[in-house]
XYZ file of C-alpha atoms in Angstrom:
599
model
C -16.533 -6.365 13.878
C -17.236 -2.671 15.527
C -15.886 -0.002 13.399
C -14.033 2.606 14.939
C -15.586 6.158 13.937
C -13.332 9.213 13.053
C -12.472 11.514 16.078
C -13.136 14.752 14.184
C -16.171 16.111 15.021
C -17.228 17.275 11.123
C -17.688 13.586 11.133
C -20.554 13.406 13.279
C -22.288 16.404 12.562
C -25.249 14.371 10.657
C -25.370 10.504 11.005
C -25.104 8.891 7.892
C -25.190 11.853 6.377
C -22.797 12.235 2.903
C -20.554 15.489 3.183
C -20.735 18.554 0.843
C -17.870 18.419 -1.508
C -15.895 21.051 -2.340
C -15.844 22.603 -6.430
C -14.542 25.110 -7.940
C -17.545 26.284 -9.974
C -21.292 26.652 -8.170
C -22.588 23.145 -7.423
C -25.384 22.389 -9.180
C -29.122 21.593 -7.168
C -29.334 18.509 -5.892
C -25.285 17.410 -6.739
C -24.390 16.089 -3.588
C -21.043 14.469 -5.216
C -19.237 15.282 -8.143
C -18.372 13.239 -10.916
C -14.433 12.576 -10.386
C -11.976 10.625 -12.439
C -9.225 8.172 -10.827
C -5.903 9.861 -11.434
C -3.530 7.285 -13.422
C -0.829 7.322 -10.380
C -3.667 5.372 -8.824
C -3.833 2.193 -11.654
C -0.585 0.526 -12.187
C -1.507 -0.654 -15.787
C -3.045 2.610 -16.915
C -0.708 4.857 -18.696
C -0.726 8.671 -17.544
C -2.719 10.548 -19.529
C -1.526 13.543 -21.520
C -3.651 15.853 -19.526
C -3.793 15.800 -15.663
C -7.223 14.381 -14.673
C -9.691 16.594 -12.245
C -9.949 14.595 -8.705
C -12.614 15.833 -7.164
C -12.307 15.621 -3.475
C -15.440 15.741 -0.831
C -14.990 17.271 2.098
C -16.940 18.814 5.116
C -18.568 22.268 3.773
C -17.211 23.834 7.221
C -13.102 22.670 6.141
C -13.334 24.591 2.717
C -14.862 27.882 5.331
C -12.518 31.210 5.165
C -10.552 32.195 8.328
C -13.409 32.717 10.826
C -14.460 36.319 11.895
C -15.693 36.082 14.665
C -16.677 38.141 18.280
C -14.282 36.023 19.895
C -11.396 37.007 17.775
C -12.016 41.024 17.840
C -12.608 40.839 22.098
C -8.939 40.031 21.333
C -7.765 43.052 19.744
C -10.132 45.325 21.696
C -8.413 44.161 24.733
C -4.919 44.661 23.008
C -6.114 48.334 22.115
C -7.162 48.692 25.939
C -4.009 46.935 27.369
C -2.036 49.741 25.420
C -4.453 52.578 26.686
C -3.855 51.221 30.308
C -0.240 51.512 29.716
C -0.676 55.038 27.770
C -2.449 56.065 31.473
C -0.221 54.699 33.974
C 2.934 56.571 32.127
C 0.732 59.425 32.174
C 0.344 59.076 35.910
C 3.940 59.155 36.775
C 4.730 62.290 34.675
C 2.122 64.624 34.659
C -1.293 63.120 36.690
C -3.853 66.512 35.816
C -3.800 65.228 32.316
C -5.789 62.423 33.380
C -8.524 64.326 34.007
C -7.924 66.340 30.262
C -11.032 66.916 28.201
C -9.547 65.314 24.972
C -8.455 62.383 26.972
C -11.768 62.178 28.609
C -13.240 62.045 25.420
C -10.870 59.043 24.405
C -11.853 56.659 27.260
C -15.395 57.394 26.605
C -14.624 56.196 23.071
C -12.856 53.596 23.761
C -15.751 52.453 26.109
C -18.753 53.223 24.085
C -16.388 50.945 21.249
C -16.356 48.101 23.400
C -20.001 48.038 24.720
C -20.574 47.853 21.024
C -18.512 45.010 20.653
C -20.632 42.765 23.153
C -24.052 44.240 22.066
C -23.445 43.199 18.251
C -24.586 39.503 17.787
C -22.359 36.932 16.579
C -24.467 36.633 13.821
C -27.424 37.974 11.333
C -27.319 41.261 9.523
C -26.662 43.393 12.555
C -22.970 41.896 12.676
C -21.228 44.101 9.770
C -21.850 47.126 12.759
C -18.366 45.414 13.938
C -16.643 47.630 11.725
C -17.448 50.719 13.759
C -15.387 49.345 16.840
C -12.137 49.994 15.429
C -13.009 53.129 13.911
C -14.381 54.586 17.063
C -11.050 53.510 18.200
C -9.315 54.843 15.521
C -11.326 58.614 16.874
C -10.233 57.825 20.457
C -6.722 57.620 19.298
C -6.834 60.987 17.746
C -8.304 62.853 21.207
C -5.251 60.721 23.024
C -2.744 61.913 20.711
C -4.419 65.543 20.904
C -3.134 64.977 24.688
C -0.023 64.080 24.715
C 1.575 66.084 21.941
C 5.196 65.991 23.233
C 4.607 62.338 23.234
C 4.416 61.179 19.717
C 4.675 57.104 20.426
C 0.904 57.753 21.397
C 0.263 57.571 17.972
C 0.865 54.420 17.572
C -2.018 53.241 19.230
C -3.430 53.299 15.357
C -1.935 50.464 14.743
C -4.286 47.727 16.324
C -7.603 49.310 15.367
C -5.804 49.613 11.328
C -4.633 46.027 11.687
C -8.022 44.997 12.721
C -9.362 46.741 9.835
C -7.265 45.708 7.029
C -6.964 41.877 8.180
C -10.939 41.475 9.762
C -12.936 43.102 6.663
C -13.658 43.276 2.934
C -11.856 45.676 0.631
C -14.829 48.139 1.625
C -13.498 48.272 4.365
C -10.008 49.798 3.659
C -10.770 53.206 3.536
C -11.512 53.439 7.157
C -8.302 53.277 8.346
C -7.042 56.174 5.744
C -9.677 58.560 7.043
C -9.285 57.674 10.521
C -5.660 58.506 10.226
C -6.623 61.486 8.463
C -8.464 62.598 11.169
C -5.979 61.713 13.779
C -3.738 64.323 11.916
C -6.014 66.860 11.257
C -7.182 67.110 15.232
C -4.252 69.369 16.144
C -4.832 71.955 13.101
C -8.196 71.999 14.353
C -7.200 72.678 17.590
C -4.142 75.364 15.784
C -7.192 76.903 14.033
C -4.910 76.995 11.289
C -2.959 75.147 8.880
C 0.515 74.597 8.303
C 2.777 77.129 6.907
C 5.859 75.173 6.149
C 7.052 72.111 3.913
C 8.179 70.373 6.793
C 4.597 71.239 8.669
C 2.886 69.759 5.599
C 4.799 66.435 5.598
C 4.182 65.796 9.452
C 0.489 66.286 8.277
C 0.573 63.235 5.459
C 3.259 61.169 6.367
C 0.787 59.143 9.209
C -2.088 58.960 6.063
C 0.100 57.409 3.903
C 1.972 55.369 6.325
C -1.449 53.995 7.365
C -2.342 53.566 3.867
C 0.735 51.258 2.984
C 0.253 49.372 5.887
C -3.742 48.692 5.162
C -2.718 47.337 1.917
C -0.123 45.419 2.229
C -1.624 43.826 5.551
C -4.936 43.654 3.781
C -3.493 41.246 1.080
C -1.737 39.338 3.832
C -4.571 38.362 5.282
C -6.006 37.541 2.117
C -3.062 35.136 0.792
C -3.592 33.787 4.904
C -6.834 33.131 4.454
C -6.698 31.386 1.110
C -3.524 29.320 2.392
C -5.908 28.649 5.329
C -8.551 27.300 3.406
C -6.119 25.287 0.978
C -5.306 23.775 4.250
C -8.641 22.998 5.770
C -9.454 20.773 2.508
C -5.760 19.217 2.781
C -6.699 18.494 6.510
C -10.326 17.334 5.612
C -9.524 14.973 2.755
C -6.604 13.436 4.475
C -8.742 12.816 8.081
C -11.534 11.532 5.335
C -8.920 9.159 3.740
C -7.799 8.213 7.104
C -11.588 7.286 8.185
C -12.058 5.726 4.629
C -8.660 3.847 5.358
C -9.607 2.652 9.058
C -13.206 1.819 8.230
C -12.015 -0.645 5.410
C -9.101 -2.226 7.350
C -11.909 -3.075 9.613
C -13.987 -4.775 7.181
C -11.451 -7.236 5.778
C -10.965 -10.246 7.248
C -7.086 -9.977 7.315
C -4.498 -8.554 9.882
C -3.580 -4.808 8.438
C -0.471 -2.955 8.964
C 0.667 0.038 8.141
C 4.529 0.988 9.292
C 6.001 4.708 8.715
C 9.849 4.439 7.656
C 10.602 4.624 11.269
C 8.860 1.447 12.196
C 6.067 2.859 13.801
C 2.576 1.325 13.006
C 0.405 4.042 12.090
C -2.711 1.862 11.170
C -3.616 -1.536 12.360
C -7.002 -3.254 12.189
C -8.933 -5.125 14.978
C -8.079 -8.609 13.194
C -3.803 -8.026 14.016
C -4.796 -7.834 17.641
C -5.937 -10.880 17.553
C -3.698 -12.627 14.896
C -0.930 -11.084 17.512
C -2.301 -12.461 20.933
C -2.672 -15.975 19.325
C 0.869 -15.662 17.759
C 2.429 -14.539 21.367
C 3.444 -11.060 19.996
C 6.065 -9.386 21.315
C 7.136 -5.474 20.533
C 10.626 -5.608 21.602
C 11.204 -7.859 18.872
C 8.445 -7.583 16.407
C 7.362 -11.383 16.561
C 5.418 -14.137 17.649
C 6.593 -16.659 19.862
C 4.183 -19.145 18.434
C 4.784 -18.851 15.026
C 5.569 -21.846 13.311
C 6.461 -22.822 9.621
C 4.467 -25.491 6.746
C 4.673 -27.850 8.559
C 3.267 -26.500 11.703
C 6.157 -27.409 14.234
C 9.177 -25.348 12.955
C 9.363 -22.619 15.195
C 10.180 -19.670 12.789
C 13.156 -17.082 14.294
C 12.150 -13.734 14.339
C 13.998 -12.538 11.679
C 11.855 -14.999 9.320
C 8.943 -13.842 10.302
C 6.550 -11.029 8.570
C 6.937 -8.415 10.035
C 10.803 -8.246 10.072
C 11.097 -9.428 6.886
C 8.554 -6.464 6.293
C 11.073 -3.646 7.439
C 13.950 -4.691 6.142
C 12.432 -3.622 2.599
C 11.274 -7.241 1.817
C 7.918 -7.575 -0.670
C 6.494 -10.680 -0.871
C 3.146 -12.267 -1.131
C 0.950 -16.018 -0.531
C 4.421 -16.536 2.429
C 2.271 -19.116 4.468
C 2.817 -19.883 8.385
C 0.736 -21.183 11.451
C 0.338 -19.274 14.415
C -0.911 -20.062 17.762
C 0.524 -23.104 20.357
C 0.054 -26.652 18.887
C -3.339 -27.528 18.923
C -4.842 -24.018 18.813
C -3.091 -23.437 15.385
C -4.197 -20.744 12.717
C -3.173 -20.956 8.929
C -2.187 -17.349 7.778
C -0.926 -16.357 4.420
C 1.418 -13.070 4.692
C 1.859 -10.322 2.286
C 3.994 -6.963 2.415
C 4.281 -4.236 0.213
C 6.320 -1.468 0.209
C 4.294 2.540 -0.592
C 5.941 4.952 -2.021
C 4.131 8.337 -3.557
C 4.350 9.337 -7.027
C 7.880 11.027 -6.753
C 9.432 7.677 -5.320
C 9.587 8.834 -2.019
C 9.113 5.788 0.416
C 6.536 6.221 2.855
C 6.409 2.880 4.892
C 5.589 -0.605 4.603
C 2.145 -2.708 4.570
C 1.538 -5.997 5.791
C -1.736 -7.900 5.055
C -2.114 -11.405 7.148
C -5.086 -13.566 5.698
C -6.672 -16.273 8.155
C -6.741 -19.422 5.537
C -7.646 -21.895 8.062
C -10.412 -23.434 6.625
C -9.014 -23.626 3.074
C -5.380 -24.979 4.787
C -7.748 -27.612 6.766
C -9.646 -28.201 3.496
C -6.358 -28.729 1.079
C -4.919 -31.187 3.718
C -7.964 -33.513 3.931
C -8.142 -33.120 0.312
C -4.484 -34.153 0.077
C -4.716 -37.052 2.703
C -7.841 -38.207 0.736
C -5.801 -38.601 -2.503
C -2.864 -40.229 -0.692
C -5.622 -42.863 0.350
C -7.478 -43.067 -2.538
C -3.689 -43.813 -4.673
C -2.953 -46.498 -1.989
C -5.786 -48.134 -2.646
C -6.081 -48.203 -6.242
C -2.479 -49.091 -6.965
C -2.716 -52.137 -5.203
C -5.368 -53.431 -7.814
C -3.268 -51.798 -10.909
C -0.126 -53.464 -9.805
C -1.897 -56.788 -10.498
C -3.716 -56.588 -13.630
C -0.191 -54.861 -15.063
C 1.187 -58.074 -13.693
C -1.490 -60.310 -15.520
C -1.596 -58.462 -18.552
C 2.652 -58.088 -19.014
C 2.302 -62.705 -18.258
C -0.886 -62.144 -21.426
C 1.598 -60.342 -23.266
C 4.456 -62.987 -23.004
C 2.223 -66.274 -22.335
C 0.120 -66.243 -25.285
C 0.475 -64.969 -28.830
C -1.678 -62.194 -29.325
C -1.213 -61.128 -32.624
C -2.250 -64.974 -33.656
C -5.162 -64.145 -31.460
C -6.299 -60.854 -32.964
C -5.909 -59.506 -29.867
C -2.735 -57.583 -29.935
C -4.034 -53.997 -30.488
C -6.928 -54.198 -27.990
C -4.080 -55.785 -25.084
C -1.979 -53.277 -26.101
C -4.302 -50.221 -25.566
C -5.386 -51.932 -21.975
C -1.528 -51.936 -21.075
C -0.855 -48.443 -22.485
C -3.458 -46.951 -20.247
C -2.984 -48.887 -17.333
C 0.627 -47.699 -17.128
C -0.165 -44.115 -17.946
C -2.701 -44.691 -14.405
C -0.191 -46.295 -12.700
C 2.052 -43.175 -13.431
C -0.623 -40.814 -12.920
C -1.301 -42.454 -9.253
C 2.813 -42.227 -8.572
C 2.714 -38.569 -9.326
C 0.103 -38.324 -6.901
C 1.581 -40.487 -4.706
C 4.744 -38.205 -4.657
C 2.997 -34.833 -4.680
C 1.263 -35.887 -1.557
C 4.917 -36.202 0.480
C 4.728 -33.676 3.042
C 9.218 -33.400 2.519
C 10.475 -34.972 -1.028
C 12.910 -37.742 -0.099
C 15.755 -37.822 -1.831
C 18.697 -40.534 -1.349
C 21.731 -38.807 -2.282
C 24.623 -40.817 -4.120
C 26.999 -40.617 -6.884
C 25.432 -40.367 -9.990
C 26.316 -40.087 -13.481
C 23.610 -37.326 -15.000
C 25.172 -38.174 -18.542
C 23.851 -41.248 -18.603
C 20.524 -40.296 -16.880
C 19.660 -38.412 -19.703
C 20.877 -40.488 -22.350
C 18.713 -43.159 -20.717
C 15.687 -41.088 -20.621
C 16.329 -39.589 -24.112
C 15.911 -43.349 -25.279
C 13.060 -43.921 -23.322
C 10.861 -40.835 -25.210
C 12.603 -42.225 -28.499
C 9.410 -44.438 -29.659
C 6.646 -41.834 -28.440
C 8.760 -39.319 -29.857
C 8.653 -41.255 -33.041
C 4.916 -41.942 -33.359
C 4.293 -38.104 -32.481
C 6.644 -36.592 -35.398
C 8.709 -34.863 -32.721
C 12.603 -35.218 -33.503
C 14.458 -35.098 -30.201
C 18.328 -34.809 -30.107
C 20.687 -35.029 -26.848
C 23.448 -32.790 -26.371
C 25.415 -34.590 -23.497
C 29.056 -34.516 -22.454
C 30.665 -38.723 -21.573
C 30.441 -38.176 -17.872
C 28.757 -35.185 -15.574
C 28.980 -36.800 -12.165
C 26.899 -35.076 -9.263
C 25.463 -35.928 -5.622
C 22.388 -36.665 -6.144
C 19.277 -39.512 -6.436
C 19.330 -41.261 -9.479
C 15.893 -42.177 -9.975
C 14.734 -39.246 -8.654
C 16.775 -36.695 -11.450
C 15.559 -39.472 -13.890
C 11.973 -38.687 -12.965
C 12.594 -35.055 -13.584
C 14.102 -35.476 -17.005
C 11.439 -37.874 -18.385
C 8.409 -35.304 -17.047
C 10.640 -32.295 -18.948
C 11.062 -34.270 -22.106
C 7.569 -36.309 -22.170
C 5.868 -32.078 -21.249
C 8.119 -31.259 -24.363
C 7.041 -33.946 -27.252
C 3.439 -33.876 -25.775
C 3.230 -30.220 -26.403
C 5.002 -30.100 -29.933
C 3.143 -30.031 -33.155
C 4.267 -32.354 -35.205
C 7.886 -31.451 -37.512
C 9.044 -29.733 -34.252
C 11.459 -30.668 -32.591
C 12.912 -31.265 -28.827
C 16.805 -30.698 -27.476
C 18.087 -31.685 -24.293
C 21.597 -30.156 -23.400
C 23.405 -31.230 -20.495
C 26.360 -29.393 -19.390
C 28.835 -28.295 -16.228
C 30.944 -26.169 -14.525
C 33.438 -26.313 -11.541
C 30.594 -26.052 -9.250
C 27.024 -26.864 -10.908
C 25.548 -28.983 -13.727
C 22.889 -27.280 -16.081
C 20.348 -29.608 -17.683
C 17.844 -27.403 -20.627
C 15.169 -29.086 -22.203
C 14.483 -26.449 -25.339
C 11.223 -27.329 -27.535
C 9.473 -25.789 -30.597
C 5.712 -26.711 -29.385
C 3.213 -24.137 -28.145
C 4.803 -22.010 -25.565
C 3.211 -20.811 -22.390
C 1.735 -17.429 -21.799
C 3.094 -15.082 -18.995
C 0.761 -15.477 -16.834
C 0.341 -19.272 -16.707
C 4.261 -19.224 -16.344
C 3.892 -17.582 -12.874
C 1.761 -20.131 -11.389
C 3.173 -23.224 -13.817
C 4.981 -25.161 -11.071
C 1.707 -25.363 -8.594
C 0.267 -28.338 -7.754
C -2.964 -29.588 -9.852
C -1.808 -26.460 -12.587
C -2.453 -26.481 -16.205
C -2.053 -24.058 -18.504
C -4.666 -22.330 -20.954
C -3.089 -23.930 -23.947
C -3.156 -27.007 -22.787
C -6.706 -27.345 -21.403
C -7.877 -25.589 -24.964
C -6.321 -28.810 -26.873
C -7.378 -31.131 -24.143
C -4.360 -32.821 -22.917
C -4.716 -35.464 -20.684
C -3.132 -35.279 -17.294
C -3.245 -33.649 -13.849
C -1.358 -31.027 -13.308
C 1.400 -32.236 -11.297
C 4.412 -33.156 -13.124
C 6.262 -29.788 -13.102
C 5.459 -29.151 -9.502
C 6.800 -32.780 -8.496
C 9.998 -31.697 -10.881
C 10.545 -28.583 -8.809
C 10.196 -30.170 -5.750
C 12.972 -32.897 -6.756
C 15.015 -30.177 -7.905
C 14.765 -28.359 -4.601
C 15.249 -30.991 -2.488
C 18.480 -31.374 -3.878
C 19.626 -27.704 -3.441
C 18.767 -26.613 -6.959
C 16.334 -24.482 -8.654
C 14.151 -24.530 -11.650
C 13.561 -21.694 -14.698
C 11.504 -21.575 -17.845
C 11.712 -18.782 -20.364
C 8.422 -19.481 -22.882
C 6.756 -17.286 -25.458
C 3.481 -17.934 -26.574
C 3.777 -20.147 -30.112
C 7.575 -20.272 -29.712
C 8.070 -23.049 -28.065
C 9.328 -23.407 -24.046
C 12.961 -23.724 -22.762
C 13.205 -25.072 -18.908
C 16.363 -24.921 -17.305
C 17.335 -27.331 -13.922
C 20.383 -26.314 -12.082
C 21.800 -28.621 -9.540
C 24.807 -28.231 -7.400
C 27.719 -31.121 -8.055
C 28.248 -31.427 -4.294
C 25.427 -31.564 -1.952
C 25.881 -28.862 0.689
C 26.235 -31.149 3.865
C 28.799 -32.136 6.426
C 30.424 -35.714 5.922
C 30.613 -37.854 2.771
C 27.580 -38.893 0.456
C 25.639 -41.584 1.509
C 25.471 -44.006 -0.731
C 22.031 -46.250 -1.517
């Protein structure tokens, strides 16, 4: 997959070259990176640490520059200072044209000339360039001859202003003094020309007011330009390390092998890898809508509405993660699993919404044959089990065993063979694409009275006291056999993982609109994070694979699927060591149209 390279040219200045970065303190020889720590904002499980860590950012040497002085930008203000001169003439040409051809302002063009020539003969570069300064100084002289010629005009004076500007703003501090002593002299030209100095307060404070106006403004536009500069540079590394995250960002999108999204607030998609342009041709993508016309549910032929789909769930502030769908028409289909995430910075302010879609084909393809292989593989072998259960339940009643000697050994053989023939059902069931469900009347008090019997004897040999907590009569919709099979996998989970002087409760209980059924044990709990993926198919927890339990993995997930299939849901609250609680909820009336079919 080509990778798209950053537009900025910094970029591509050496290929495959590392940039500089950026310290505060003299890098050392040979450091092309520094050593940086990952600020805590960035690790969800890491506490923030009591003092903030140093990030050290790389950037392009040429971002963290200081505002460039260069020819190009004092042409400018020579040209200013010129524009104003060519305005200071033509006024001079309306009013009184001999002074045009004045020695003093004579002497001021020539200045102003010889200033500029200098300009353009100083190279850009190299140890010649600091002779820049001596432009707006010789300026700085030409405005003293000009003001020397126009005394009754005293605005002419404030020609100082660009060359002091250009002084306090395009130099070092050693270069401040200029502009004093250039005003200096501006004011001192007429005494010289007086031959004498003033005689009167008022004479002596029209000599130093333009000095220490000048001086004022050198200062104060001096440090301007400084705080400029250093904002300027704070900004060039801002600018650099966000393009560099932005490369850093594209360059990775590009290297998974998922569809990336990234959406501002607004719903705008300011990042999107190669792989969503082609999840979105295959899916029929359309803008207006923000979804796929071929985008289909599980089961691969339930067209999904748009407002199911990703990327609408996405914006309307959904998260969610492992949402599976197909895309593409029938027979051209593509397994993706969907993820989206909402990103907010470390104040809480949201700043859009990311969608990751994974191309699971191959493992969908792969789960299905392995699925359809099991199916197969159950038919097959329950056939065979049926019969010798047949044989050995006509052994068991046709001869007498015990008499025999042979009543343990029989025993054993029937004990396993049923727990394989239940082990194959489970199987059998998990494999259902839809869990069917025949939906009647049913009594759930007597369901779990019945399968409270039936885990009596086990119960028994195990040490495990169970008790039942059940009102006379809790009638619901629902399928008999099929809430049967979900108590007798809660309770036979519960005594098989409880030690032995613990003890089991099942409660049964209702309201005006749903019946609650809580199977609460004392056995050996379930950690957190087995508890998020306990109702998966083929599942089993630490605990239990460190003891060695027999089984499979697939009695809670076949439990939640009964429960869902009959509009209810399914809840376990479990601390390690302290025992599990799982809670079924099921609705008392199916919500249908018409009247409960009956079986």
């Amino acid at each position: 997959m080509a990778q798209r390279q950053p537009q900025d040219p910094r970029f591509r200045e050496r290929a495959g070259a590392q940039p500089r970065p950026v310290q505060a303190r003299p890098a050392q020889p040979g450091a092309d990176r520094p050593q940086s720590t990952q600020p805590a904002a960035a690790r969800p499980d890491a506490a923030r640490p009591s003092a903030t860590p140093v990030v050290g950012i790389t950037v392009p040497a040429a971002a963290a520059a200081p505002l460039p002085r260069t020819n190009h930008l004092f042409a400018g203000a020579q040209f200013a200072f010129i524009a104003s001169i060519v305005m200071l003439g033509g006024y001079i040409g309306l009013t009184s044209t001999w002074t045009l051809l004045a020695p003093d302002f004579l002497i001021g063009l020539s200045l102003t000339a010889a200033a500029t020539s200098l300009l353009f003969a100083v190279p850009p570069s190299g140890a010649l360039r600091g002779l820049l300064v001596l432009v707006p100084t010789i300026d700085m002289l030409a405005v003293g001859f000009f003001r020397d010629t126009l005394p009754n005009l005293p605005t002419s004076g404030l020609l100082l202003v660009i060359p002091v500007l250009w002084l306090a703003g395009g130099f070092g501090v050693s270069a401040l003094p200029v502009p004093v002593f250039g005003a200096i002299f501006v004011s001192l030209v007429p005494v010289a020309r007086a031959g004498a100095w003033p005689t009167t307060p008022g004479g002596w404070g029209a000599l130093c007011i333009l000095p220490a106006l000048v001086l004022i403004m050198t200062v104060t536009v001096h440090l301007a330009a400084r705080q400029l500069r250093a904002h300027e540079g704070r900004a060039r590394i801002a600018l650099a390390a966000a393009t560099e995250a932005a490369a850093v960002a594209t360059t990775v999108s590009e290297s998974v092998d998922a569809a990336v999204v990234f959406f501002r607030p607004d719903g705008s998609a300011a990042l999107r890898n190669q792989a969503t342009y082609e999840q979105a041709a295959l899916a029929g993508f359309d803008p207006k809508t923000r979804s796929g016309v071929h985008v289909y549910g599980m089961d691969r032929t339930t067209r999904l509405r748009p407002e199911q789909q990703v990327i609408n769930r996405a914006l309307r502030g959904e998260s969610f993660r492992g949402e599976l769908y197909w895309v593409g028409e029938p027979g051209d289909q593509r397994a993706i699993i969907g993820n989206a995430r909402q990103v907010h910075s470390e104040d809480g302010t949201f700043l859009g919404t990311i969608t990751v879609g994974h191309d699971v084909t191959d493992l969908a393809n792969a789960v299905a044959l392995r699925e359809a292989f099991l199916i197969d593989v159950s038919h097959e072998l329950r056939t065979p089990l049926t019969s010798m259960i047949g044989y050995l339940d006509l052994l068991t009643e046709g001869h007498d065993l015990k008499g025999l000697g042979l009543e343990r050994e029989v025993a054993t053989i029937q004990r396993n063979a049923e727990q394989l023939y239940a082990i194959i059902g489970d199987l059998l069931a998990a494999g259902d694409a839809e869990m069917r469900v025949r939906i009647a009347l049913t009594d759930l008090g007597d369901i779990a009275r019945e399968s409270v019997a039936a885990i009596l004897p086990r119960a028994s040999d195990a040490g495990v006291a169970v008790r039942a907590e059940v009102p006379p009569h809790v009638e619901l919709e629902g399928d008999g056999s099929r809430l049967r099979q979900v108590l007798d996998n809660l309770l036979s989970n519960a005594v098989k993982y409880t030690p032995r002087g613990g003890r089991v409760v099942l409660t049964v209980s209702a309201d005006d609109d749903t019946s609650t059924v809580t199977v609460a044990d004392t056995g050996i709990g379930i950690s957190p994070d087995d508890q998020r993926q306990l109702f998966d198919r083929f599942f089993r927890a630490r605990e239990v694979r460190d003891e060695a339990q027999p089984g499979v993995g697939l009695g809670l997930s076949i439990v939640k699927s009964i429960t869902e299939a009959h509009h209810g849901w399914i809840a376990v609250s479990s601390r390690p060591g302290r025992g599990s609680t799982f809670t079924v909820t099921l609705p008392l009336r199916q919500p249908r149209a018409g009247t409960p079919a009956t079986a």
